[in-house]
Amino acid sequence: MKKNLLLFMVVGCSMTLQAQKAPVFETSAKDEITANRYLSGSNYLDYDRQLTTKALTPAPKGYEPYYMSHYGRHGSRWLIWEGEYTLPMNTLKDARMAGKLTPVGEETLKKLEAFFPTTIKRLGDLTTVGERQHHGIGKRMAQNFPEIFKHKDVKIDARSTTVFRCILSMIAECEELAAANPTAQIHNDVSESLQYYLNQPWEGIVKQMGKGTGDQEEKTYKQKYTHPERLIKVLFNDEAWVRDNVAAGDFMRRLFDVAANMQSHDTDIELLSLFTDDEIYDQWRIRNIGWYLDYGPSMVSGQKMPFSQRNLLKNIIETADTITQTQATLRFGHEVCVMPLACLLELDNCGMAVENLDELDKYWRNYRIFPMGCNIQLVFYKPQKGQGDILVKALLNERETYMPAQTDNWPYYKWQDLRQYYLDKLAKFDAENAKTN
């Protein structure tokens, strides 16, 4: 009862401090994942499998968009580390040699062996699915905001981290923008000098603030929500052999990662059907909690992890301050930046502090924030004639979001109100951080 009361107080305070907060989810995470199993992939989710086509709210009367400030993640990719493929595959190979695989186990191993050659020298690379995602995003940018992207001689400043999959994602979007407007002046840049805000590492943020890391909590929930018993019986024919030779929980989680990321490829190889609806939901809960602890506003880390993107937010504000004509600033990087940035900006429920992690998915769902190709678009509006307030709205994965300010014209907010709110938030963090160093 005490823990539930604390959760209510935390959520209540968050809802009070963040005006115009997004409504509570109407559908449970389990129901959403059961209806669309791909959502369980968390950061492996194919952008196009979560994309909604709800029409955007028209510009306020007398206003027009003139600037977009954007940060986007690369598209779908191969897994990054060879062991992510080989460890579950080798476990099944060992069982085959010992004669311990069921027919389903044999078929699963054949699928892994058939796919593995495609991963050689391709670890972390952008896939055709990922390239297609960014072509779609770029095309819709031009369609949704022609006042910006089809404006004669619009200047588009596109910058990427030094990682190939990010560079190729940038190129795919810019190809669409160039096709939509041959007069667009597109400048691409890739440099180590940009890394300090395009790919700010999160390591050390919690340590600096003297808080915990969440490692123990993540370990606890991995054990709590991993139930490999049924899967083991499906794949192996000798439970005693498995007990002596297989770390069943770790095997299940690794096999699930491979299965979840198959949606990153144009392939007919499918592995998610190995898992029941309950197992898929539980595996997603582990990752939802893990990402929240590592990059979200978790109370374990004192809600400090989103501030790993303070340099990025400062760049967004400083760049917006210099824009007076039709323009776009596009930045390309990684989910470990999009996720905490969305939390730092307090888009929808992203910035919510939830103490009871067993109930986290009632309020915070990672697949709504950072699928492959995820992006944040801040669109700025100015009066068509005369003087007036600069307005801004935020799109998270092309969906209009709530922001931490008062407004009588949602999803549009006065930029000056948001700008000051964010500057005060950053200043408070910097002051607290200075005290601990």
PDB file of N, CA, C and O in Angstrom, residues 21-93:
ATOM      1  N   LYS A  21      -0.247  17.702 -19.674  1.00  0.00           N
ATOM      2  CA  LYS A  21       0.392  16.395 -19.825  1.00  0.00           C
ATOM      3  C   LYS A  21      -0.453  15.464 -20.668  1.00  0.00           C
ATOM      4  O   LYS A  21      -1.672  15.542 -20.677  1.00  0.00           O
ATOM      5  N   ALA A  22       0.227  14.579 -21.387  1.00  0.00           N
ATOM      6  CA  ALA A  22      -0.466  13.604 -22.221  1.00  0.00           C
ATOM      7  C   ALA A  22      -1.358  12.721 -21.361  1.00  0.00           C
ATOM      8  O   ALA A  22      -1.036  12.415 -20.216  1.00  0.00           O
ATOM      9  N   PRO A  23      -2.492  12.296 -21.884  1.00  0.00           N
ATOM     10  CA  PRO A  23      -3.376  11.416 -21.117  1.00  0.00           C
ATOM     11  C   PRO A  23      -2.739  10.046 -20.891  1.00  0.00           C
ATOM     12  O   PRO A  23      -1.834   9.643 -21.611  1.00  0.00           O
ATOM     13  N   VAL A  24      -3.225   9.353 -19.872  1.00  0.00           N
ATOM     14  CA  VAL A  24      -2.732   8.011 -19.572  1.00  0.00           C
ATOM     15  C   VAL A  24      -3.079   7.095 -20.748  1.00  0.00           C
ATOM     16  O   VAL A  24      -4.101   7.273 -21.419  1.00  0.00           O
ATOM     17  N   PHE A  25      -2.227   6.116 -21.016  1.00  0.00           N
ATOM     18  CA  PHE A  25      -2.464   5.195 -22.115  1.00  0.00           C
ATOM     19  C   PHE A  25      -3.843   4.539 -21.987  1.00  0.00           C
ATOM     20  O   PHE A  25      -4.224   4.086 -20.915  1.00  0.00           O
ATOM     21  N   GLU A  26      -4.546   4.456 -23.091  1.00  0.00           N
ATOM     22  CA  GLU A  26      -5.881   3.858 -23.081  1.00  0.00           C
ATOM     23  C   GLU A  26      -5.822   2.338 -23.145  1.00  0.00           C
ATOM     24  O   GLU A  26      -6.748   1.662 -22.708  1.00  0.00           O
ATOM     25  N   THR A  27      -4.742   1.810 -23.711  1.00  0.00           N
ATOM     26  CA  THR A  27      -4.583   0.364 -23.875  1.00  0.00           C
ATOM     27  C   THR A  27      -3.373  -0.110 -23.094  1.00  0.00           C
ATOM     28  O   THR A  27      -2.356   0.590 -23.049  1.00  0.00           O
ATOM     29  N   SER A  28      -3.446  -1.267 -22.486  1.00  0.00           N
ATOM     30  CA  SER A  28      -2.302  -1.786 -21.740  1.00  0.00           C
ATOM     31  C   SER A  28      -1.173  -2.147 -22.687  1.00  0.00           C
ATOM     32  O   SER A  28      -1.390  -2.465 -23.863  1.00  0.00           O
ATOM     33  N   ALA A  29       0.048  -2.105 -22.169  1.00  0.00           N
ATOM     34  CA  ALA A  29       1.205  -2.483 -22.982  1.00  0.00           C
ATOM     35  C   ALA A  29       1.085  -3.935 -23.433  1.00  0.00           C
ATOM     36  O   ALA A  29       1.426  -4.273 -24.577  1.00  0.00           O
ATOM     37  N   LYS A  30       0.607  -4.785 -22.567  1.00  0.00           N
ATOM     38  CA  LYS A  30       0.484  -6.202 -22.934  1.00  0.00           C
ATOM     39  C   LYS A  30      -0.472  -6.378 -24.109  1.00  0.00           C
ATOM     40  O   LYS A  30      -0.202  -7.149 -25.039  1.00  0.00           O
ATOM     41  N   ASP A  31      -1.585  -5.653 -24.088  1.00  0.00           N
ATOM     42  CA  ASP A  31      -2.541  -5.749 -25.189  1.00  0.00           C
ATOM     43  C   ASP A  31      -1.942  -5.202 -26.478  1.00  0.00           C
ATOM     44  O   ASP A  31      -2.151  -5.767 -27.562  1.00  0.00           O
ATOM     45  N   GLU A  32      -1.205  -4.099 -26.371  1.00  0.00           N
ATOM     46  CA  GLU A  32      -0.579  -3.529 -27.560  1.00  0.00           C
ATOM     47  C   GLU A  32       0.439  -4.489 -28.166  1.00  0.00           C
ATOM     48  O   GLU A  32       0.505  -4.666 -29.393  1.00  0.00           O
ATOM     49  N   ILE A  33       1.239  -5.117 -27.313  1.00  0.00           N
ATOM     50  CA  ILE A  33       2.276  -6.037 -27.787  1.00  0.00           C
ATOM     51  C   ILE A  33       1.665  -7.326 -28.322  1.00  0.00           C
ATOM     52  O   ILE A  33       2.139  -7.890 -29.320  1.00  0.00           O
ATOM     53  N   THR A  34       0.597  -7.794 -27.690  1.00  0.00           N
ATOM     54  CA  THR A  34      -0.081  -8.995 -28.193  1.00  0.00           C
ATOM     55  C   THR A  34      -0.655  -8.738 -29.583  1.00  0.00           C
ATOM     56  O   THR A  34      -0.608  -9.607 -30.463  1.00  0.00           O
ATOM     57  N   ALA A  35      -1.176  -7.532 -29.795  1.00  0.00           N
ATOM     58  CA  ALA A  35      -1.742  -7.176 -31.094  1.00  0.00           C
ATOM     59  C   ALA A  35      -0.660  -6.935 -32.142  1.00  0.00           C
ATOM     60  O   ALA A  35      -0.876  -7.157 -33.331  1.00  0.00           O
ATOM     61  N   ASN A  36       0.511  -6.479 -31.706  1.00  0.00           N
ATOM     62  CA  ASN A  36       1.620  -6.182 -32.620  1.00  0.00           C
ATOM     63  C   ASN A  36       2.912  -6.644 -31.961  1.00  0.00           C
ATOM     64  O   ASN A  36       3.569  -5.891 -31.256  1.00  0.00           O
ATOM     65  N   ARG A  37       3.280  -7.897 -32.177  1.00  0.00           N
ATOM     66  CA  ARG A  37       4.423  -8.498 -31.494  1.00  0.00           C
ATOM     67  C   ARG A  37       5.732  -7.769 -31.783  1.00  0.00           C
ATOM     68  O   ARG A  37       6.663  -7.835 -30.991  1.00  0.00           O
ATOM     69  N   TYR A  38       5.818  -7.088 -32.892  1.00  0.00           N
ATOM     70  CA  TYR A  38       7.049  -6.391 -33.239  1.00  0.00           C
ATOM     71  C   TYR A  38       7.396  -5.312 -32.213  1.00  0.00           C
ATOM     72  O   TYR A  38       8.565  -4.968 -32.040  1.00  0.00           O
ATOM     73  N   LEU A  39       6.389  -4.773 -31.527  1.00  0.00           N
ATOM     74  CA  LEU A  39       6.647  -3.738 -30.519  1.00  0.00           C
ATOM     75  C   LEU A  39       7.583  -4.241 -29.427  1.00  0.00           C
ATOM     76  O   LEU A  39       8.322  -3.452 -28.830  1.00  0.00           O
ATOM     77  N   SER A  40       7.565  -5.529 -29.161  1.00  0.00           N
ATOM     78  CA  SER A  40       8.395  -6.096 -28.097  1.00  0.00           C
ATOM     79  C   SER A  40       9.881  -5.949 -28.388  1.00  0.00           C
ATOM     80  O   SER A  40      10.709  -6.128 -27.502  1.00  0.00           O
ATOM     81  N   GLY A  41      10.226  -5.605 -29.630  1.00  0.00           N
ATOM     82  CA  GLY A  41      11.624  -5.438 -29.997  1.00  0.00           C
ATOM     83  C   GLY A  41      12.288  -4.241 -29.368  1.00  0.00           C
ATOM     84  O   GLY A  41      13.507  -4.090 -29.465  1.00  0.00           O
ATOM     85  N   SER A  42      11.514  -3.363 -28.722  1.00  0.00           N
ATOM     86  CA  SER A  42      12.076  -2.155 -28.097  1.00  0.00           C
ATOM     87  C   SER A  42      12.880  -1.368 -29.127  1.00  0.00           C
ATOM     88  O   SER A  42      12.323  -0.936 -30.127  1.00  0.00           O
ATOM     89  N   ASN A  43      14.176  -1.198 -28.916  1.00  0.00           N
ATOM     90  CA  ASN A  43      14.995  -0.406 -29.847  1.00  0.00           C
ATOM     91  C   ASN A  43      15.233  -1.109 -31.179  1.00  0.00           C
ATOM     92  O   ASN A  43      15.805  -0.508 -32.096  1.00  0.00           O
ATOM     93  N   TYR A  44      14.801  -2.361 -31.318  1.00  0.00           N
ATOM     94  CA  TYR A  44      14.901  -3.066 -32.600  1.00  0.00           C
ATOM     95  C   TYR A  44      13.629  -2.903 -33.441  1.00  0.00           C
ATOM     96  O   TYR A  44      13.559  -3.403 -34.564  1.00  0.00           O
ATOM     97  N   LEU A  45      12.625  -2.238 -32.907  1.00  0.00           N
ATOM     98  CA  LEU A  45      11.351  -2.086 -33.603  1.00  0.00           C
ATOM     99  C   LEU A  45      11.533  -1.354 -34.931  1.00  0.00           C
ATOM    100  O   LEU A  45      12.127  -0.286 -34.995  1.00  0.00           O
ATOM    101  N   ASP A  46      11.003  -1.942 -35.988  1.00  0.00           N
ATOM    102  CA  ASP A  46      11.006  -1.317 -37.305  1.00  0.00           C
ATOM    103  C   ASP A  46      10.111  -0.079 -37.255  1.00  0.00           C
ATOM    104  O   ASP A  46       8.930  -0.166 -36.925  1.00  0.00           O
ATOM    105  N   TYR A  47      10.661   1.068 -37.601  1.00  0.00           N
ATOM    106  CA  TYR A  47       9.932   2.339 -37.538  1.00  0.00           C
ATOM    107  C   TYR A  47       8.585   2.235 -38.238  1.00  0.00           C
ATOM    108  O   TYR A  47       7.562   2.725 -37.734  1.00  0.00           O
ATOM    109  N   ASP A  48       8.560   1.611 -39.392  1.00  0.00           N
ATOM    110  CA  ASP A  48       7.337   1.580 -40.179  1.00  0.00           C
ATOM    111  C   ASP A  48       6.271   0.674 -39.582  1.00  0.00           C
ATOM    112  O   ASP A  48       5.099   0.750 -39.977  1.00  0.00           O
ATOM    113  N   ARG A  49       6.642  -0.173 -38.625  1.00  0.00           N
ATOM    114  CA  ARG A  49       5.659  -1.041 -37.977  1.00  0.00           C
ATOM    115  C   ARG A  49       4.982  -0.352 -36.805  1.00  0.00           C
ATOM    116  O   ARG A  49       4.079  -0.915 -36.193  1.00  0.00           O
ATOM    117  N   GLN A  50       5.419   0.850 -36.454  1.00  0.00           N
ATOM    118  CA  GLN A  50       4.765   1.610 -35.388  1.00  0.00           C
ATOM    119  C   GLN A  50       4.192   2.926 -35.899  1.00  0.00           C
ATOM    120  O   GLN A  50       3.533   3.652 -35.164  1.00  0.00           O
ATOM    121  N   LEU A  51       4.458   3.237 -37.161  1.00  0.00           N
ATOM    122  CA  LEU A  51       4.086   4.534 -37.710  1.00  0.00           C
ATOM    123  C   LEU A  51       2.570   4.693 -37.774  1.00  0.00           C
ATOM    124  O   LEU A  51       1.861   3.812 -38.248  1.00  0.00           O
ATOM    125  N   THR A  52       2.084   5.820 -37.295  1.00  0.00           N
ATOM    126  CA  THR A  52       0.669   6.148 -37.395  1.00  0.00           C
ATOM    127  C   THR A  52       0.482   7.211 -38.470  1.00  0.00           C
ATOM    128  O   THR A  52       1.404   7.968 -38.782  1.00  0.00           O
ATOM    129  N   THR A  53      -0.691   7.275 -39.033  1.00  0.00           N
ATOM    130  CA  THR A  53      -0.939   8.205 -40.134  1.00  0.00           C
ATOM    131  C   THR A  53      -1.947   9.292 -39.748  1.00  0.00           C
ATOM    132  O   THR A  53      -2.589   9.880 -40.602  1.00  0.00           O
ATOM    133  N   LYS A  54      -2.102   9.552 -38.466  1.00  0.00           N
ATOM    134  CA  LYS A  54      -3.030  10.574 -38.013  1.00  0.00           C
ATOM    135  C   LYS A  54      -2.627  11.937 -38.568  1.00  0.00           C
ATOM    136  O   LYS A  54      -1.463  12.329 -38.526  1.00  0.00           O
ATOM    137  N   ALA A  55      -3.598  12.660 -39.091  1.00  0.00           N
ATOM    138  CA  ALA A  55      -3.322  13.961 -39.698  1.00  0.00           C
ATOM    139  C   ALA A  55      -2.780  14.937 -38.659  1.00  0.00           C
ATOM    140  O   ALA A  55      -3.207  14.943 -37.496  1.00  0.00           O
ATOM    141  N   LEU A  56      -1.832  15.761 -39.078  1.00  0.00           N
ATOM    142  CA  LEU A  56      -1.267  16.763 -38.186  1.00  0.00           C
ATOM    143  C   LEU A  56      -2.216  17.948 -38.055  1.00  0.00           C
ATOM    144  O   LEU A  56      -2.955  18.283 -38.989  1.00  0.00           O
ATOM    145  N   THR A  57      -2.176  18.596 -36.895  1.00  0.00           N
ATOM    146  CA  THR A  57      -3.014  19.757 -36.632  1.00  0.00           C
ATOM    147  C   THR A  57      -2.574  20.927 -37.506  1.00  0.00           C
ATOM    148  O   THR A  57      -1.384  21.247 -37.560  1.00  0.00           O
ATOM    149  N   PRO A  58      -3.500  21.566 -38.212  1.00  0.00           N
ATOM    150  CA  PRO A  58      -3.119  22.704 -39.067  1.00  0.00           C
ATOM    151  C   PRO A  58      -2.453  23.818 -38.264  1.00  0.00           C
ATOM    152  O   PRO A  58      -2.655  23.947 -37.047  1.00  0.00           O
ATOM    153  N   ALA A  59      -1.664  24.622 -38.930  1.00  0.00           N
ATOM    154  CA  ALA A  59      -1.003  25.762 -38.275  1.00  0.00           C
ATOM    155  C   ALA A  59      -2.052  26.729 -37.735  1.00  0.00           C
ATOM    156  O   ALA A  59      -3.137  26.869 -38.313  1.00  0.00           O
ATOM    157  N   PRO A  60      -1.756  27.378 -36.619  1.00  0.00           N
ATOM    158  CA  PRO A  60      -2.680  28.384 -36.103  1.00  0.00           C
ATOM    159  C   PRO A  60      -2.944  29.463 -37.158  1.00  0.00           C
ATOM    160  O   PRO A  60      -2.098  29.748 -38.001  1.00  0.00           O
ATOM    161  N   LYS A  61      -4.103  30.054 -37.109  1.00  0.00           N
ATOM    162  CA  LYS A  61      -4.487  31.080 -38.079  1.00  0.00           C
ATOM    163  C   LYS A  61      -3.468  32.215 -38.094  1.00  0.00           C
ATOM    164  O   LYS A  61      -3.094  32.737 -37.054  1.00  0.00           O
ATOM    165  N   GLY A  62      -3.002  32.527 -39.279  1.00  0.00           N
ATOM    166  CA  GLY A  62      -2.053  33.612 -39.431  1.00  0.00           C
ATOM    167  C   GLY A  62      -0.605  33.214 -39.240  1.00  0.00           C
ATOM    168  O   GLY A  62       0.281  34.064 -39.297  1.00  0.00           O
ATOM    169  N   TYR A  63      -0.346  31.907 -39.014  1.00  0.00           N
ATOM    170  CA  TYR A  63       1.022  31.430 -38.785  1.00  0.00           C
ATOM    171  C   TYR A  63       1.441  30.468 -39.891  1.00  0.00           C
ATOM    172  O   TYR A  63       0.602  29.814 -40.527  1.00  0.00           O
ATOM    173  N   GLU A  64       2.757  30.349 -40.076  1.00  0.00           N
ATOM    174  CA  GLU A  64       3.305  29.391 -41.013  1.00  0.00           C
ATOM    175  C   GLU A  64       4.629  28.837 -40.466  1.00  0.00           C
ATOM    176  O   GLU A  64       5.362  29.559 -39.773  1.00  0.00           O
ATOM    177  N   PRO A  65       4.938  27.573 -40.773  1.00  0.00           N
ATOM    178  CA  PRO A  65       6.218  27.011 -40.314  1.00  0.00           C
ATOM    179  C   PRO A  65       7.367  27.604 -41.120  1.00  0.00           C
ATOM    180  O   PRO A  65       7.249  27.824 -42.329  1.00  0.00           O
ATOM    181  N   TYR A  66       8.483  27.848 -40.432  1.00  0.00           N
ATOM    182  CA  TYR A  66       9.638  28.409 -41.132  1.00  0.00           C
ATOM    183  C   TYR A  66      10.953  27.711 -40.765  1.00  0.00           C
ATOM    184  O   TYR A  66      11.969  27.917 -41.428  1.00  0.00           O
ATOM    185  N   TYR A  67      10.937  26.864 -39.724  1.00  0.00           N
ATOM    186  CA  TYR A  67      12.188  26.231 -39.290  1.00  0.00           C
ATOM    187  C   TYR A  67      11.891  24.893 -38.639  1.00  0.00           C
ATOM    188  O   TYR A  67      10.944  24.757 -37.855  1.00  0.00           O
ATOM    189  N   MET A  68      12.705  23.890 -38.956  1.00  0.00           N
ATOM    190  CA  MET A  68      12.645  22.607 -38.260  1.00  0.00           C
ATOM    191  C   MET A  68      13.993  22.301 -37.625  1.00  0.00           C
ATOM    192  O   MET A  68      15.029  22.395 -38.277  1.00  0.00           O
ATOM    193  N   SER A  69      13.954  21.923 -36.343  1.00  0.00           N
ATOM    194  CA  SER A  69      15.137  21.462 -35.624  1.00  0.00           C
ATOM    195  C   SER A  69      14.900  19.997 -35.294  1.00  0.00           C
ATOM    196  O   SER A  69      13.909  19.647 -34.640  1.00  0.00           O
ATOM    197  N   HIS A  70      15.818  19.130 -35.727  1.00  0.00           N
ATOM    198  CA  HIS A  70      15.560  17.688 -35.745  1.00  0.00           C
ATOM    199  C   HIS A  70      16.740  16.914 -35.163  1.00  0.00           C
ATOM    200  O   HIS A  70      17.893  17.325 -35.295  1.00  0.00           O
ATOM    201  N   TYR A  71      16.430  15.810 -34.489  1.00  0.00           N
ATOM    202  CA  TYR A  71      17.444  14.817 -34.152  1.00  0.00           C
ATOM    203  C   TYR A  71      16.833  13.455 -34.442  1.00  0.00           C
ATOM    204  O   TYR A  71      15.735  13.139 -33.964  1.00  0.00           O
ATOM    205  N   GLY A  72      17.551  12.648 -35.234  1.00  0.00           N
ATOM    206  CA  GLY A  72      17.023  11.347 -35.601  1.00  0.00           C
ATOM    207  C   GLY A  72      18.048  10.244 -35.435  1.00  0.00           C
ATOM    208  O   GLY A  72      19.250  10.448 -35.587  1.00  0.00           O
ATOM    209  N   ARG A  73      17.534   9.072 -35.139  1.00  0.00           N
ATOM    210  CA  ARG A  73      18.368   7.880 -35.030  1.00  0.00           C
ATOM    211  C   ARG A  73      18.523   7.236 -36.405  1.00  0.00           C
ATOM    212  O   ARG A  73      17.652   7.355 -37.269  1.00  0.00           O
ATOM    213  N   HIS A  74      19.635   6.536 -36.595  1.00  0.00           N
ATOM    214  CA  HIS A  74      19.808   5.739 -37.798  1.00  0.00           C
ATOM    215  C   HIS A  74      18.676   4.726 -37.929  1.00  0.00           C
ATOM    216  O   HIS A  74      17.961   4.410 -36.974  1.00  0.00           O
ATOM    217  N   GLY A  75      18.539   4.161 -39.112  1.00  0.00           N
ATOM    218  CA  GLY A  75      17.507   3.163 -39.350  1.00  0.00           C
ATOM    219  C   GLY A  75      17.923   1.775 -38.900  1.00  0.00           C
ATOM    220  O   GLY A  75      18.963   1.574 -38.251  1.00  0.00           O
ATOM    221  N   SER A  76      17.124   0.803 -39.259  1.00  0.00           N
ATOM    222  CA  SER A  76      17.343  -0.583 -38.840  1.00  0.00           C
ATOM    223  C   SER A  76      18.736  -1.070 -39.238  1.00  0.00           C
ATOM    224  O   SER A  76      19.262  -0.708 -40.292  1.00  0.00           O
ATOM    225  N   ARG A  77      19.291  -1.922 -38.396  1.00  0.00           N
ATOM    226  CA  ARG A  77      20.678  -2.382 -38.580  1.00  0.00           C
ATOM    227  C   ARG A  77      20.813  -3.837 -38.182  1.00  0.00           C
ATOM    228  O   ARG A  77      19.939  -4.414 -37.525  1.00  0.00           O
ATOM    229  N   TRP A  78      21.945  -4.417 -38.591  1.00  0.00           N
ATOM    230  CA  TRP A  78      22.345  -5.708 -38.022  1.00  0.00           C
ATOM    231  C   TRP A  78      22.675  -5.499 -36.545  1.00  0.00           C
ATOM    232  O   TRP A  78      22.965  -4.352 -36.102  1.00  0.00           O
ATOM    233  N   LEU A  79      22.670  -6.554 -35.771  1.00  0.00           N
ATOM    234  CA  LEU A  79      23.146  -6.481 -34.391  1.00  0.00           C
ATOM    235  C   LEU A  79      24.618  -6.079 -34.398  1.00  0.00           C
ATOM    236  O   LEU A  79      25.334  -6.275 -35.386  1.00  0.00           O
ATOM    237  N   ILE A  80      25.080  -5.521 -33.302  1.00  0.00           N
ATOM    238  CA  ILE A  80      26.390  -4.874 -33.279  1.00  0.00           C
ATOM    239  C   ILE A  80      27.535  -5.830 -32.960  1.00  0.00           C
ATOM    240  O   ILE A  80      28.644  -5.693 -33.483  1.00  0.00           O
ATOM    241  N   TRP A  81      27.256  -6.822 -32.105  1.00  0.00           N
ATOM    242  CA  TRP A  81      28.328  -7.698 -31.622  1.00  0.00           C
ATOM    243  C   TRP A  81      28.102  -9.111 -32.154  1.00  0.00           C
ATOM    244  O   TRP A  81      26.980  -9.639 -32.101  1.00  0.00           O
ATOM    245  N   GLU A  82      29.136  -9.753 -32.674  1.00  0.00           N
ATOM    246  CA  GLU A  82      29.010 -11.087 -33.257  1.00  0.00           C
ATOM    247  C   GLU A  82      28.415 -12.077 -32.274  1.00  0.00           C
ATOM    248  O   GLU A  82      27.632 -12.960 -32.632  1.00  0.00           O
ATOM    249  N   GLY A  83      28.785 -11.946 -31.006  1.00  0.00           N
ATOM    250  CA  GLY A  83      28.277 -12.866 -29.996  1.00  0.00           C
ATOM    251  C   GLY A  83      26.772 -12.836 -29.845  1.00  0.00           C
ATOM    252  O   GLY A  83      26.170 -13.821 -29.378  1.00  0.00           O
ATOM    253  N   GLU A  84      26.140 -11.737 -30.222  1.00  0.00           N
ATOM    254  CA  GLU A  84      24.686 -11.683 -30.150  1.00  0.00           C
ATOM    255  C   GLU A  84      24.056 -12.736 -31.057  1.00  0.00           C
ATOM    256  O   GLU A  84      22.952 -13.213 -30.792  1.00  0.00           O
ATOM    257  N   TYR A  85      24.744 -13.059 -32.134  1.00  0.00           N
ATOM    258  CA  TYR A  85      24.284 -14.125 -33.032  1.00  0.00           C
ATOM    259  C   TYR A  85      24.865 -15.485 -32.641  1.00  0.00           C
ATOM    260  O   TYR A  85      24.165 -16.500 -32.610  1.00  0.00           O
ATOM    261  N   THR A  86      26.180 -15.511 -32.357  1.00  0.00           N
ATOM    262  CA  THR A  86      26.855 -16.795 -32.197  1.00  0.00           C
ATOM    263  C   THR A  86      26.564 -17.486 -30.875  1.00  0.00           C
ATOM    264  O   THR A  86      26.545 -18.724 -30.818  1.00  0.00           O
ATOM    265  N   LEU A  87      26.352 -16.737 -29.797  1.00  0.00           N
ATOM    266  CA  LEU A  87      26.150 -17.389 -28.504  1.00  0.00           C
ATOM    267  C   LEU A  87      24.895 -18.269 -28.487  1.00  0.00           C
ATOM    268  O   LEU A  87      24.978 -19.454 -28.109  1.00  0.00           O
ATOM    269  N   PRO A  88      23.729 -17.775 -28.879  1.00  0.00           N
ATOM    270  CA  PRO A  88      22.577 -18.693 -28.900  1.00  0.00           C
ATOM    271  C   PRO A  88      22.716 -19.773 -29.967  1.00  0.00           C
ATOM    272  O   PRO A  88      22.296 -20.925 -29.755  1.00  0.00           O
ATOM    273  N   MET A  89      23.330 -19.430 -31.109  1.00  0.00           N
ATOM    274  CA  MET A  89      23.514 -20.421 -32.164  1.00  0.00           C
ATOM    275  C   MET A  89      24.455 -21.533 -31.711  1.00  0.00           C
ATOM    276  O   MET A  89      24.187 -22.729 -31.937  1.00  0.00           O
ATOM    277  N   ASN A  90      25.550 -21.192 -31.046  1.00  0.00           N
ATOM    278  CA  ASN A  90      26.507 -22.201 -30.592  1.00  0.00           C
ATOM    279  C   ASN A  90      25.926 -23.091 -29.497  1.00  0.00           C
ATOM    280  O   ASN A  90      26.282 -24.274 -29.393  1.00  0.00           O
ATOM    281  N   THR A  91      25.047 -22.519 -28.671  1.00  0.00           N
ATOM    282  CA  THR A  91      24.379 -23.347 -27.663  1.00  0.00           C
ATOM    283  C   THR A  91      23.564 -24.439 -28.334  1.00  0.00           C
ATOM    284  O   THR A  91      23.600 -25.618 -27.928  1.00  0.00           O
ATOM    285  N   LEU A  92      22.853 -24.077 -29.383  1.00  0.00           N
ATOM    286  CA  LEU A  92      22.064 -25.059 -30.115  1.00  0.00           C
ATOM    287  C   LEU A  92      22.962 -26.038 -30.866  1.00  0.00           C
ATOM    288  O   LEU A  92      22.643 -27.232 -30.989  1.00  0.00           O
ATOM    289  N   LYS A  93      24.101 -25.561 -31.373  1.00  0.00           N
ATOM    290  CA  LYS A  93      25.048 -26.462 -32.051  1.00  0.00           C
ATOM    291  C   LYS A  93      25.590 -27.514 -31.093  1.00  0.00           C
ATOM    292  O   LYS A  93      25.700 -28.702 -31.442  1.00  0.00           O
TER     293      LYS A  93
END
